[in-house]
mmCIF file of C-alpha atoms in Angstrom:
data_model
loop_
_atom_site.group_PDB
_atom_site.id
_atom_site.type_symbol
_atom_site.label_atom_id
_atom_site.label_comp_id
_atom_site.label_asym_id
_atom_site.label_seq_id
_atom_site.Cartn_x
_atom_site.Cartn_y
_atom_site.Cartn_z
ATOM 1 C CA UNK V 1 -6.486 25.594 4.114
ATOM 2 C CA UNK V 2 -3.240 25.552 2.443
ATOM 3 C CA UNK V 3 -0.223 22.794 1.381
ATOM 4 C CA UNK V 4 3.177 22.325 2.173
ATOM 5 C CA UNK V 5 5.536 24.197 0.002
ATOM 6 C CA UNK V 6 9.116 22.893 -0.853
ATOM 7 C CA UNK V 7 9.914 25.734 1.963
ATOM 8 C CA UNK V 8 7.836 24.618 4.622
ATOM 9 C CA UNK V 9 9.227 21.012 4.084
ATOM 10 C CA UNK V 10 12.549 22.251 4.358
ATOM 11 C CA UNK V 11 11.880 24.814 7.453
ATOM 12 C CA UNK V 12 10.015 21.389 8.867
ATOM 13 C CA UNK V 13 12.516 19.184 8.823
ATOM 14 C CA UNK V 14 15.352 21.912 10.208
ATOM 15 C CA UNK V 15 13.121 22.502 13.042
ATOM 16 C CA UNK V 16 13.074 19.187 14.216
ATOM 17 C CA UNK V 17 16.484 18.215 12.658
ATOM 18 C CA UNK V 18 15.314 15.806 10.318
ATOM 19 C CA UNK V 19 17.842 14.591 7.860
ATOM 20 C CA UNK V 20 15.688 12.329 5.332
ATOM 21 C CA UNK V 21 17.362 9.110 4.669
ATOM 22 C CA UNK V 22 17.287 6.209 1.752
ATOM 23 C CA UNK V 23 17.376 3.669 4.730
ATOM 24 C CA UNK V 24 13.919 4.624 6.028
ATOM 25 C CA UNK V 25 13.044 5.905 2.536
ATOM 26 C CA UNK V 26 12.209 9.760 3.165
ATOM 27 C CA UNK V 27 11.407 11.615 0.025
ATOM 28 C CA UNK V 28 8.704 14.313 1.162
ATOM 29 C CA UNK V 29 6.463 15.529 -1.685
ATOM 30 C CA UNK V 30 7.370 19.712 -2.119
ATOM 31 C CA UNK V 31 4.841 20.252 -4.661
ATOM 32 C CA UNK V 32 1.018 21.106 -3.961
ATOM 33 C CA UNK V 33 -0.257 20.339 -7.633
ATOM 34 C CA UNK V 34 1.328 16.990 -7.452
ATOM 35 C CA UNK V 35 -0.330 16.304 -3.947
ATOM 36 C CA UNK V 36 -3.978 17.438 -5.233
ATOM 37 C CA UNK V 37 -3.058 15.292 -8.380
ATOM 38 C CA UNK V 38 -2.472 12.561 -6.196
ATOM 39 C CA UNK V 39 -5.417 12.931 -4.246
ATOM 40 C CA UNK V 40 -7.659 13.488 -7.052
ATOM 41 C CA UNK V 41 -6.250 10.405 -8.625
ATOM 42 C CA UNK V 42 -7.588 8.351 -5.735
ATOM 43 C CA UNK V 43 -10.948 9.073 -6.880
ATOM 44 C CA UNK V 44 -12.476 8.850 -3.399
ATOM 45 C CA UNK V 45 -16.082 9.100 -2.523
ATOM 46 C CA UNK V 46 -17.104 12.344 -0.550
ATOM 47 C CA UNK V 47 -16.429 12.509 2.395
ATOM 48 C CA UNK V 48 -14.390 9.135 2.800
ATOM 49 C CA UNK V 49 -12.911 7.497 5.485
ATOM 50 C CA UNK V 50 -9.116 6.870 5.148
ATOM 51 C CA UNK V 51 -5.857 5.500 6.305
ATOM 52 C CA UNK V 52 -2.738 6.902 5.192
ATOM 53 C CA UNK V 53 0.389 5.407 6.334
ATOM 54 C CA UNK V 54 3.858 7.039 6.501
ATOM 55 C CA UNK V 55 2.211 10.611 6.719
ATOM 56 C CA UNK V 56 6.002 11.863 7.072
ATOM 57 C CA UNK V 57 5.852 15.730 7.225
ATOM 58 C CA UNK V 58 2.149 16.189 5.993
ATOM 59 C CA UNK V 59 2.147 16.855 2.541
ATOM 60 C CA UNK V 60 -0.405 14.387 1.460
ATOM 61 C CA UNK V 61 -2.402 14.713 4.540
ATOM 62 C CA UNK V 62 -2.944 18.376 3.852
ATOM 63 C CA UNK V 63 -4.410 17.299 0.468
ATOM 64 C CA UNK V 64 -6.569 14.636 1.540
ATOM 65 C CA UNK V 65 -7.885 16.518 4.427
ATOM 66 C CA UNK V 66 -8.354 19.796 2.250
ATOM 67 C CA UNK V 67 -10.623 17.351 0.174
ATOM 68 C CA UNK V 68 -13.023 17.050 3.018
ATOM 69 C CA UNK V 69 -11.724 13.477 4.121
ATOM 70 C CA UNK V 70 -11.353 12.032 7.242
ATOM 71 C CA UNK V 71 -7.812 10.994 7.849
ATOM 72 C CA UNK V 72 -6.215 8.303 10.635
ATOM 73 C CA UNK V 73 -2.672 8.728 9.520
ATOM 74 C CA UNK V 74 -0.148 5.651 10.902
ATOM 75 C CA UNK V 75 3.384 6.546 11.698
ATOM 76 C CA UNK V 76 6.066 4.484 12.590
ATOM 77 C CA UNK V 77 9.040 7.704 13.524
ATOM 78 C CA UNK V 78 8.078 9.124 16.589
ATOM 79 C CA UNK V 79 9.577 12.676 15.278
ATOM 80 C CA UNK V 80 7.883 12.958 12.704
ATOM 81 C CA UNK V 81 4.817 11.530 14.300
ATOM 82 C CA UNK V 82 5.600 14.239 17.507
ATOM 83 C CA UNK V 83 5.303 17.040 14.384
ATOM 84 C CA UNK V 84 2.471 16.004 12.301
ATOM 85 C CA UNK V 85 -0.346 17.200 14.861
ATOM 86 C CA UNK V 86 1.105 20.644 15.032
ATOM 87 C CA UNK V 87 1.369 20.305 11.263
ATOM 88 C CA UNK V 88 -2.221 19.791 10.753
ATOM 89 C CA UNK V 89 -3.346 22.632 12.805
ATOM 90 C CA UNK V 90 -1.094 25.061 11.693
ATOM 91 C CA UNK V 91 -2.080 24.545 7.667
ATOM 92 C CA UNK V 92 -5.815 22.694 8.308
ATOM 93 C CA UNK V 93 -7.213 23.732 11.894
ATOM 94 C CA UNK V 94 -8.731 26.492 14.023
ATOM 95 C CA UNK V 95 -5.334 28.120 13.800
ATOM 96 C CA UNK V 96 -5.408 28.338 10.067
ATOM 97 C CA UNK V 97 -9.010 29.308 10.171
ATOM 98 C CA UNK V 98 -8.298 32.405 12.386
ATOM 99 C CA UNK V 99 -6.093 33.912 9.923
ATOM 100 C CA UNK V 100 -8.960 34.381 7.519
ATOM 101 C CA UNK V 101 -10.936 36.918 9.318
ATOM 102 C CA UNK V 102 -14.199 36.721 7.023
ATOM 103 C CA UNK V 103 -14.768 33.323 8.307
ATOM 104 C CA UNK V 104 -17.006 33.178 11.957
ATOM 105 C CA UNK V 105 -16.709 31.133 14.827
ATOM 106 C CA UNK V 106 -18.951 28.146 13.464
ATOM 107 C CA UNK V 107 -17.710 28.310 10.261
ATOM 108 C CA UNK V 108 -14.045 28.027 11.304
ATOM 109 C CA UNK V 109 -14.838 25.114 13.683
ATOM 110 C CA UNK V 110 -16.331 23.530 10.721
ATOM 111 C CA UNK V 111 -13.395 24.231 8.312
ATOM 112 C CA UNK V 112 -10.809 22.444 10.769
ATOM 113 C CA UNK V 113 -9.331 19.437 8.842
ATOM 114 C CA UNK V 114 -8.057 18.972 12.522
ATOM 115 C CA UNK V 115 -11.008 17.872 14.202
ATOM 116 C CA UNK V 116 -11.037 14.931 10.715
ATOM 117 C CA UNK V 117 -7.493 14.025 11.609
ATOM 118 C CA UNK V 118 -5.905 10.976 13.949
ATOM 119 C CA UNK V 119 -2.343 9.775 14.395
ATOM 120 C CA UNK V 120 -1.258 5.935 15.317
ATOM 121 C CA UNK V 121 2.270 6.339 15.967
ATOM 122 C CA UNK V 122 3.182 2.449 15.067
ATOM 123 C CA UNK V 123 4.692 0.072 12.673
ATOM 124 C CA UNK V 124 2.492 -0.517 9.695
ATOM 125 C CA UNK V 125 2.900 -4.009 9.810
ATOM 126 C CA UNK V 126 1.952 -4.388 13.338
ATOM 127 C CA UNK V 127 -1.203 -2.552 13.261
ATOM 128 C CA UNK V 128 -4.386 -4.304 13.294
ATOM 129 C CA UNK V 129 -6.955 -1.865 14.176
ATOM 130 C CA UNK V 130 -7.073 1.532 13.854
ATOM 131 C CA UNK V 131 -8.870 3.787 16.873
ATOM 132 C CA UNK V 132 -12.691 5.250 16.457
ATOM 133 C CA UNK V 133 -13.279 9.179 16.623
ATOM 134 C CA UNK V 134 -11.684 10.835 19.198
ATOM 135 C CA UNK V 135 -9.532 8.182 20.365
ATOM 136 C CA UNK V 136 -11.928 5.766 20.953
ATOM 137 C CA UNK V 137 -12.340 1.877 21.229
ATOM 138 C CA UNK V 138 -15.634 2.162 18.492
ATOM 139 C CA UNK V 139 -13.217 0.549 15.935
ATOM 140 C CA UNK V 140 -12.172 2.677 12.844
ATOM 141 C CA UNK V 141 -13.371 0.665 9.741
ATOM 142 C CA UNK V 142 -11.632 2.883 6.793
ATOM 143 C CA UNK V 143 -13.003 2.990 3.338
ATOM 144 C CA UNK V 144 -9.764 3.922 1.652
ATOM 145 C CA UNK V 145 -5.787 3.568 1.679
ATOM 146 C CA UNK V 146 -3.579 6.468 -0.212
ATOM 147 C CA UNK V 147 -0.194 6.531 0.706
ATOM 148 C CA UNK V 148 3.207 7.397 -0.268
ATOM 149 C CA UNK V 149 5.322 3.955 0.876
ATOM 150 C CA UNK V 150 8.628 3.949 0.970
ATOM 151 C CA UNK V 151 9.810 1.058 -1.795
ATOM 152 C CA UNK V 152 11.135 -1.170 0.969
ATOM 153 C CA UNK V 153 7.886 -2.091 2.786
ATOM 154 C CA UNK V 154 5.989 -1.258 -0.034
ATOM 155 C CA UNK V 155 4.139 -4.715 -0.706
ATOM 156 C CA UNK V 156 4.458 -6.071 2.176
ATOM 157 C CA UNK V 157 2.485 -3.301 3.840
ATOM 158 C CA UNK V 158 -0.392 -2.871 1.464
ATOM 159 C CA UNK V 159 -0.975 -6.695 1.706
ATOM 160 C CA UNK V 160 -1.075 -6.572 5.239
ATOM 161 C CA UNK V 161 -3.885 -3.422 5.089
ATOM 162 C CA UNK V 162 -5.509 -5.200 2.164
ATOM 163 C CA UNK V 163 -5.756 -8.501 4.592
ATOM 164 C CA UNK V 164 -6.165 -6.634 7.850
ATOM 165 C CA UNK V 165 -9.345 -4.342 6.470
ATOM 166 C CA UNK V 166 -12.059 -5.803 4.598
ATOM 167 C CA UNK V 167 -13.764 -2.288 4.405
ATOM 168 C CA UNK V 168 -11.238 -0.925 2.069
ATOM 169 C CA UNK V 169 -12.597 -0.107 -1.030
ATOM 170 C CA UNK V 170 -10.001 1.317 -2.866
ATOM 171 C CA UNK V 171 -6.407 2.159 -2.379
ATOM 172 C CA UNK V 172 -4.210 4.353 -4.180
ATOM 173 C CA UNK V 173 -0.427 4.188 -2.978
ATOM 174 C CA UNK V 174 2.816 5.678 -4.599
ATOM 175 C CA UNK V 175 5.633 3.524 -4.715
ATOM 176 C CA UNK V 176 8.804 3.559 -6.586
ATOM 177 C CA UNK V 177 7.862 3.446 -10.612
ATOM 178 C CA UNK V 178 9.248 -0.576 -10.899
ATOM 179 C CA UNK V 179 7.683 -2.253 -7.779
ATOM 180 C CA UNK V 180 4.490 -0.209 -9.404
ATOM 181 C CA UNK V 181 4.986 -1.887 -12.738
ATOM 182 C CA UNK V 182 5.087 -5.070 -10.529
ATOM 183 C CA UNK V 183 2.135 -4.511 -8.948
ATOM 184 C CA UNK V 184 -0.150 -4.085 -11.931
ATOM 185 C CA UNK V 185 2.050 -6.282 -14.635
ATOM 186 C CA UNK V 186 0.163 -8.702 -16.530
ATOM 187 C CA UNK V 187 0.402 -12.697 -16.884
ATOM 188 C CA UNK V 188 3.514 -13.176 -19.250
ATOM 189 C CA UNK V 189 5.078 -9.965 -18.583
ATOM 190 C CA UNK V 190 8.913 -9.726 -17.717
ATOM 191 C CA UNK V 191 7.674 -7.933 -14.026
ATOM 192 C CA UNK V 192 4.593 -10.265 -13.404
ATOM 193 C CA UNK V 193 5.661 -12.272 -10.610
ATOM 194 C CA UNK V 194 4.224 -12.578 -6.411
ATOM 195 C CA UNK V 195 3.396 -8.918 -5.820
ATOM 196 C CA UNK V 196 1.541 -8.553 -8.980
ATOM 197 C CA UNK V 197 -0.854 -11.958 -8.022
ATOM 198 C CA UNK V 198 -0.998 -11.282 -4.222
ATOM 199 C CA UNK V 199 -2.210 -7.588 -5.128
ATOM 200 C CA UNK V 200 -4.608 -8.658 -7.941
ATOM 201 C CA UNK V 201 -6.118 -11.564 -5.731
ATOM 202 C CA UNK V 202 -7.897 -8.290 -4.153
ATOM 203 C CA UNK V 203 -9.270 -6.620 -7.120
ATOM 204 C CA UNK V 204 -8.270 -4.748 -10.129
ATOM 205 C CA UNK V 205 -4.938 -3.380 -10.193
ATOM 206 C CA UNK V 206 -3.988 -0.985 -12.341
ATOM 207 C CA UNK V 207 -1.107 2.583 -12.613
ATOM 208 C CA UNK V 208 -2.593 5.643 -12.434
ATOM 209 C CA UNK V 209 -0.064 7.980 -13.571
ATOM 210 C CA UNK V 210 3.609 8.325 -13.128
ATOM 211 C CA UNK V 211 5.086 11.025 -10.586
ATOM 212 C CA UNK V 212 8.453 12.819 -11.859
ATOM 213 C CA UNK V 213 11.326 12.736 -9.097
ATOM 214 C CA UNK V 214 12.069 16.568 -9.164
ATOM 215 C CA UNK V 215 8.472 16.909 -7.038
ATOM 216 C CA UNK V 216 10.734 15.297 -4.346
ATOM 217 C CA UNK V 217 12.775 15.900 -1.644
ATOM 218 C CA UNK V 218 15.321 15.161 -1.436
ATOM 219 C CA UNK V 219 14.865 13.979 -5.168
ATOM 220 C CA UNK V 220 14.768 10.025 -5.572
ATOM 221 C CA UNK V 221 17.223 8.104 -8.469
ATOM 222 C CA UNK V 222 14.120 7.562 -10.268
ATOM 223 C CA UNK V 223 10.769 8.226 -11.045
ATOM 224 C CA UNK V 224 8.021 7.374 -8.816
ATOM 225 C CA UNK V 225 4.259 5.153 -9.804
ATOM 226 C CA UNK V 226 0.641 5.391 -8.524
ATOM 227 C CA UNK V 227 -1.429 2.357 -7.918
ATOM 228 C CA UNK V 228 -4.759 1.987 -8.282
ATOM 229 C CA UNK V 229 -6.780 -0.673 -6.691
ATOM 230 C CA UNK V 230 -10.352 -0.950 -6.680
ATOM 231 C CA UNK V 231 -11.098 -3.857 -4.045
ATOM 232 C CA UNK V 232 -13.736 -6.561 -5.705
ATOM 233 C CA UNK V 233 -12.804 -9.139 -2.950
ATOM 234 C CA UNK V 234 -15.542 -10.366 -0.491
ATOM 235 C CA UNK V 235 -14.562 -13.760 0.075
ATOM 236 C CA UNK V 236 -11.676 -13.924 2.823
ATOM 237 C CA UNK V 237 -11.498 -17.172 4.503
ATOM 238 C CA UNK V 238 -7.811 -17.263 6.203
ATOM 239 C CA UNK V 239 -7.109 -21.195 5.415
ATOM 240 C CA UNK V 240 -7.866 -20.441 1.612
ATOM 241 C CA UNK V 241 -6.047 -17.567 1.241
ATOM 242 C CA UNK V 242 -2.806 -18.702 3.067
ATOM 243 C CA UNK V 243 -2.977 -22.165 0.691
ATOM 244 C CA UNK V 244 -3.047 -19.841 -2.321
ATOM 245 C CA UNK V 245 -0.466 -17.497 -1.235
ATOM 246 C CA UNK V 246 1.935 -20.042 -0.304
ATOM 247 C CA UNK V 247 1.252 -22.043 -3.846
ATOM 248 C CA UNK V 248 1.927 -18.724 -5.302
ATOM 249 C CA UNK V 249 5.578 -18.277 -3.395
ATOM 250 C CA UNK V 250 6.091 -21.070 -4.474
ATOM 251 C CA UNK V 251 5.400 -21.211 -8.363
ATOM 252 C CA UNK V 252 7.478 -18.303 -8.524
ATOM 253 C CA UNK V 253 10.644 -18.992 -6.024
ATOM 254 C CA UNK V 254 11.943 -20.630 -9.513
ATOM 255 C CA UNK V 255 10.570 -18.824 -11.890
ATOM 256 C CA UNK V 256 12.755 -20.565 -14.898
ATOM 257 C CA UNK V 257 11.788 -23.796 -13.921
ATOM 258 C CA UNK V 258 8.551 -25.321 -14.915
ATOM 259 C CA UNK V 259 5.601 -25.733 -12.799
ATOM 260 C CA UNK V 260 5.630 -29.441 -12.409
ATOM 261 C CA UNK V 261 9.636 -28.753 -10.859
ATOM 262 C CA UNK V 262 8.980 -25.321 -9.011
ATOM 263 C CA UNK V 263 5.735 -26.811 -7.223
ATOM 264 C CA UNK V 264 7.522 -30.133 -6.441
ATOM 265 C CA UNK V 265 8.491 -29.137 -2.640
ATOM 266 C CA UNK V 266 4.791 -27.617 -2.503
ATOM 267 C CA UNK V 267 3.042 -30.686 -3.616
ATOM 268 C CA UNK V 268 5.570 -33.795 -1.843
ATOM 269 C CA UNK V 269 7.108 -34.869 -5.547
ATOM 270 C CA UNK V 270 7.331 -33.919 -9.542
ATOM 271 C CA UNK V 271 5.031 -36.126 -10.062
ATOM 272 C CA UNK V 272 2.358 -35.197 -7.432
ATOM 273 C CA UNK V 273 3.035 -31.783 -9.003
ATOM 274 C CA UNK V 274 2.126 -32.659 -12.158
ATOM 275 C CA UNK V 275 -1.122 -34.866 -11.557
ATOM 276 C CA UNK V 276 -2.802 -31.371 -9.701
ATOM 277 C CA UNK V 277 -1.883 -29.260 -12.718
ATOM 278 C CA UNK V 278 -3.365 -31.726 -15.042
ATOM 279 C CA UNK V 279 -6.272 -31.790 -12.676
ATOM 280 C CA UNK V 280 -6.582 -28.057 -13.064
ATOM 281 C CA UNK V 281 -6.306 -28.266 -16.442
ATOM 282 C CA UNK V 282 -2.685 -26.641 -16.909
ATOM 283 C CA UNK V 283 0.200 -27.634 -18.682
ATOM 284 C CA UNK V 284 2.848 -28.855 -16.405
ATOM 285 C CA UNK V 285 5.464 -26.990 -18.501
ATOM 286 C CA UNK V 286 4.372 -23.782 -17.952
ATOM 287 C CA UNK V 287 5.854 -21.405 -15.696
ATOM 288 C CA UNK V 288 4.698 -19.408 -13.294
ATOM 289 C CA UNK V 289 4.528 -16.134 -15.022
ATOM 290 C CA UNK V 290 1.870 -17.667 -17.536
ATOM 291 C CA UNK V 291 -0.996 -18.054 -14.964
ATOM 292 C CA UNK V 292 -3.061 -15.560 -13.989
ATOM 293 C CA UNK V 293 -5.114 -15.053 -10.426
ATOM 294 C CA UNK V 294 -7.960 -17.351 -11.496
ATOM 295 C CA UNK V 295 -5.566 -20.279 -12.442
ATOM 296 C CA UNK V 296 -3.653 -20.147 -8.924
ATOM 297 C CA UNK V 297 -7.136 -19.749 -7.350
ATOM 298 C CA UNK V 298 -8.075 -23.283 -9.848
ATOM 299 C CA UNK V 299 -5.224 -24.858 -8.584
ATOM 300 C CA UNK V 300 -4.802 -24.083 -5.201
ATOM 301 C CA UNK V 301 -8.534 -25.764 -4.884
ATOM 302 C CA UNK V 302 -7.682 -28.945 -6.450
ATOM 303 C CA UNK V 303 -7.211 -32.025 -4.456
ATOM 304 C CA UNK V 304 -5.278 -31.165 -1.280
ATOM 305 C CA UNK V 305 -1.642 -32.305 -2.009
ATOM 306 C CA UNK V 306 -0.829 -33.277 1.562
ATOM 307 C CA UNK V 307 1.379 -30.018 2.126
ATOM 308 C CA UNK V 308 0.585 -28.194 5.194
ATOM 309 C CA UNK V 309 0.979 -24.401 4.898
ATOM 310 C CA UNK V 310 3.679 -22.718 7.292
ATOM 311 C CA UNK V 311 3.206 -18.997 8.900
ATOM 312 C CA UNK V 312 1.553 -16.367 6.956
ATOM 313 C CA UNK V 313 3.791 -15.226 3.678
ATOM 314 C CA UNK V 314 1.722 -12.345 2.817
ATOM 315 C CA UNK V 315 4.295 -9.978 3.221
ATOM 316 C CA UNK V 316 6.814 -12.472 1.606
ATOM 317 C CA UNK V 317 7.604 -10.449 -1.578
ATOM 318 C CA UNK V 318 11.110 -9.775 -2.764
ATOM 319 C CA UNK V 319 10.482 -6.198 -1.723
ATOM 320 C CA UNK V 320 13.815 -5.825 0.623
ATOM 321 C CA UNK V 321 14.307 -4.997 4.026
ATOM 322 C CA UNK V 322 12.282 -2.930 6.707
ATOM 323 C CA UNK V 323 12.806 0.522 7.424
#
């Protein structure tokens, strides 16, 4: 099996007249070190079952697949998602086999990364199940997330995966270096804000190295981040989660202010506001940025302050527009 050089991206993309964009935030990995890097970063169990989304052109497939994983790859461009199978065979099936001629018939039918590899062509965001082998309605129950997002969708998509499947244990995206600093920023930080809580609600969130841009193409205005998140969350209920989330838009929809003035639209009044913080046992001066997971979680619990939670705001987080 082989990876995607910087001229196969390029011969790629020509073929199918692909002009990469910063709308829908196409910046295709050229660099096979960097993709083992990546995947070796992930530090995934043999053999694991994963979901990559935004595939694009294949680079990071290649890698995972070459690693002996099983891959259900969700893309929402119906080029590139047209491509990818032909892709994947080409560099990781029976077709790649045959041009090592020391390798039989069994062995190259065991070799194909193809026969580990399924497409969704869908939105991200959308998708809430992903299909069993070959296609079918078994249910697809992945153990891991790697992925390259584009810095627009970002947050909102890994909180929708995170949400959507309880059976991920670990997830390792790359995401544009500051929304990464985000993501694993500590209470008090200058970046610690809703992305950083939602995210570390899950588990532990941490970077995992720092990808340069000129591994890139075309080449981003800056430098790119890996995220690492081993998943430590069992409980889920929905009604819990939602009243924490929303608390958590809130407390930082002001950041400036105060709690006892951000969370007085959350809680009916300033004063309401400030008799469930003391009740949790924090100051009402603080700000948002102060608390970490565990004092949301404290005061999201304490007595119900008569606020009904709207829609879902999971993938409420600053993060920009859709691609």
């Amino acid at each position: 099996m082989t990876l995607l050089t910087a001229r196969d991206i390029r011969e790629t993309a020509a073929d199918i007249g692909l002009r990469p964009t910063k709308q829908k935030g196409q910046n295709f990995v050229i660099d096979p070190n960097t993709v083992r890097s990546i995947v070796t970063a992930a530090g995934l169990e043999e053999a694991s079952n994963v979901v990559e989304i935004g595939p694009g052109l294949g680079s990071l497939t290649l890698g995972l697949l070459e690693a002996g994983h099983s891959v259900t790859a969700v893309e929402i461009d119906e080029v590139l998602a047209a491509r990818l199978p032909a892709t994947v065979e080409k560099f990781a099936g029976t077709e790649a086999a045959d041009r090592r001629p020391e390798a039989d018939t069994a062995a190259r039918g065991a070799d194909s990364g193809a026969a580990r590899f399924s497409l969704v062509n869908a939105d991200a965001l959308t998708v809430t199940e992903l299909p069993g082998p070959d296609g079918t309605d078994a249910g697809n129950h992945p153990d891991a997330l790697v992925a390259n997002l584009p810095y627009n969708v970002a947050v909102p998509v890994l909180l929708h995966f995170l949400e959507t499947f309880p059976s991920l244990k670990s997830v390792l995206v790359m995401v544009q270096l500051e929304v990464a600093e985000r993501l694993a920023a500590a209470p008090g930080s200058r970046t610690y804000g809703v992305p950083s809580v939602k995210a570390q609600w899950y588990g532990d969130v941490r970077l995992a190295g720092r990808i340069g841009k000129n591994v890139f193409w075309p080449a981003p205005n800056i430098d790119s981040g890996l995220v690492r998140i081993d998943v430590t969350r069992t409980e889920r209920e929905p009604a819990r989660r939602r009243r924490l989330f929303t608390l958590i838009d809130a407390a930082f929809a002001q950041r400036r202010k105060t709690l006892r003035a951000a969370l007085s639209g959350w809680a009916g009044s300033p004063q309401r506001a400030e008799e469930l913080l003391l009740a949790a046992d924090i100051d009402p001066k603080t700000r948002g940025e102060a608390l970490s997971v565990v004092d949301f979680e404290r005061l999201a619990d304490v007595e119900s302050p008569g606020h009904v939670p709207g829609p879902e705001t999971d993938a409420d987080s600053g993060e920009g527009n859709r691609r």
